mmCIF file of C-alpha atoms in Angstrom:
data_model
loop_
_atom_site.group_PDB
_atom_site.id
_atom_site.type_symbol
_atom_site.label_atom_id
_atom_site.label_comp_id
_atom_site.label_asym_id
_atom_site.label_seq_id
_atom_site.Cartn_x
_atom_site.Cartn_y
_atom_site.Cartn_z
ATOM 1 C CA MET I 1213 83.629 -33.151 51.421
ATOM 2 C CA PRO I 1214 87.103 -34.471 50.718
ATOM 3 C CA LEU I 1215 90.077 -32.218 51.241
ATOM 4 C CA PHE I 1216 92.110 -33.768 48.473
ATOM 5 C CA LEU I 1217 91.008 -34.832 45.006
ATOM 6 C CA PRO I 1218 93.138 -36.968 42.783
ATOM 7 C CA PRO I 1219 94.190 -35.198 39.573
ATOM 8 C CA SER I 1220 91.895 -37.423 37.527
ATOM 9 C CA LYS I 1221 88.800 -36.056 39.355
ATOM 10 C CA ALA I 1222 89.889 -32.416 39.669
ATOM 11 C CA LYS I 1223 88.298 -29.819 37.424
ATOM 12 C CA PRO I 1224 90.575 -27.739 35.177
ATOM 13 C CA PRO I 1225 91.195 -24.200 36.371
ATOM 14 C CA PRO I 1226 89.022 -21.513 34.768
ATOM 15 C CA PRO I 1227 90.600 -19.221 32.185
ATOM 16 C CA PRO I 1228 91.905 -15.904 33.537
ATOM 17 C CA MET I 1229 89.415 -13.047 33.569
ATOM 18 C CA LYS I 1230 90.073 -9.990 31.451
ATOM 19 C CA THR I 1231 90.054 -6.875 33.602
ATOM 20 C CA ASP I 1232 90.514 -3.201 32.881
ATOM 21 C CA ASP I 1233 93.442 -2.437 35.169
ATOM 22 C CA ARG I 1234 93.936 0.976 33.611
ATOM 23 C CA ARG I 1235 90.492 2.073 34.805
ATOM 24 C CA ALA I 1236 91.268 0.990 38.377
ATOM 25 C CA VAL I 1237 94.542 2.927 38.382
ATOM 26 C CA LEU I 1238 92.865 6.013 36.894
ATOM 27 C CA VAL I 1239 90.140 5.932 39.562
ATOM 28 C CA GLY I 1240 92.834 5.769 42.233
ATOM 29 C CA LEU I 1241 94.688 8.677 40.646
ATOM 30 C CA GLY I 1242 91.463 10.672 40.589
ATOM 31 C CA VAL I 1243 90.877 10.027 44.283
ATOM 32 C CA TRP I 1244 94.415 11.112 45.183
ATOM 33 C CA ALA I 1245 94.076 14.243 43.033
ATOM 34 C CA LEU I 1246 90.782 15.108 44.726
ATOM 35 C CA LEU I 1247 92.350 14.633 48.158
ATOM 36 C CA LEU I 1248 95.272 16.842 47.132
ATOM 37 C CA VAL I 1249 92.857 19.614 46.145
ATOM 38 C CA VAL I 1250 91.039 19.245 49.465
ATOM 39 C CA ALA I 1251 94.340 19.351 51.359
ATOM 40 C CA LEU I 1252 95.341 22.528 49.517
ATOM 41 C CA VAL I 1253 91.983 24.287 49.864
ATOM 42 C CA VAL I 1254 91.001 23.510 53.468
ATOM 43 C CA PRO I 1255 93.241 25.529 55.812
ATOM 44 C CA GLU I 1256 92.603 23.274 58.826
ATOM 45 C CA VAL I 1257 94.070 20.300 57.004
ATOM 46 C CA ARG I 1258 97.236 22.203 56.158
ATOM 47 C CA ALA I 1259 97.612 23.569 59.682
ATOM 48 C CA THR I 1260 97.194 20.280 61.550
ATOM 49 C CA GLY I 1261 98.909 17.868 59.194
ATOM 50 C CA GLU I 1262 102.420 19.351 59.265
ATOM 51 C CA GLY I 1263 102.735 18.536 55.567
ATOM 52 C CA ARG I 1264 101.836 14.888 55.970
ATOM 53 C CA TRP I 1265 98.586 15.242 54.048
ATOM 54 C CA LEU I 1266 100.257 16.922 51.098
ATOM 55 C CA GLY I 1267 103.103 14.427 51.110
ATOM 56 C CA SER I 1268 100.709 11.480 51.229
ATOM 57 C CA CYS I 1269 98.663 12.837 48.330
ATOM 58 C CA ILE I 1270 101.728 13.537 46.231
ATOM 59 C CA ALA I 1271 103.141 10.082 46.991
ATOM 60 C CA GLY I 1272 99.805 8.522 45.992
ATOM 61 C CA LEU I 1273 99.838 10.411 42.712
ATOM 62 C CA VAL I 1274 103.437 9.466 41.936
ATOM 63 C CA LEU I 1275 102.842 5.792 42.743
ATOM 64 C CA GLY I 1276 99.655 5.861 40.678
ATOM 65 C CA LEU I 1277 101.553 7.243 37.695
ATOM 66 C CA ILE I 1278 104.149 4.506 38.098
ATOM 67 C CA GLY I 1279 101.321 1.962 38.229
ATOM 68 C CA LEU I 1280 99.735 3.438 35.118
ATOM 69 C CA PHE I 1281 103.046 3.161 33.266
ATOM 70 C CA HIS I 1282 103.414 -0.441 34.450
ATOM 71 C CA VAL I 1283 99.884 -1.391 33.323
ATOM 72 C CA HIS I 1284 100.419 0.251 29.946
ATOM 73 C CA ARG I 1285 103.725 -1.541 29.431
ATOM 74 C CA ARG I 1286 102.260 -4.904 30.518
ATOM 75 C CA GLU I 1287 99.298 -4.561 28.148
ATOM 76 C CA ARG I 1288 101.586 -3.592 25.274
ATOM 77 C CA ARG I 1289 103.780 -6.651 25.900
ATOM 78 C CA SER I 1290 100.818 -9.029 26.031
ATOM 79 C CA ARG I 1291 99.616 -8.050 22.536
#
């Protein structure tokens, strides 16, 4: 198997796949929201985490919302 093919023998790259990025971001947001509920409901998590669990969940939600805005804006520009 050769490591280098001349451009005349190389295959053209495949077209980009269409993906639903919004769904991936929404699933991530759902997971972070579920973890936030668990962190608020379970007293052992609040007592041992010193606020790290809540902060991590809130940061995940905020970054997910930023990602959702970015995906929405990118899809709107591509149309």
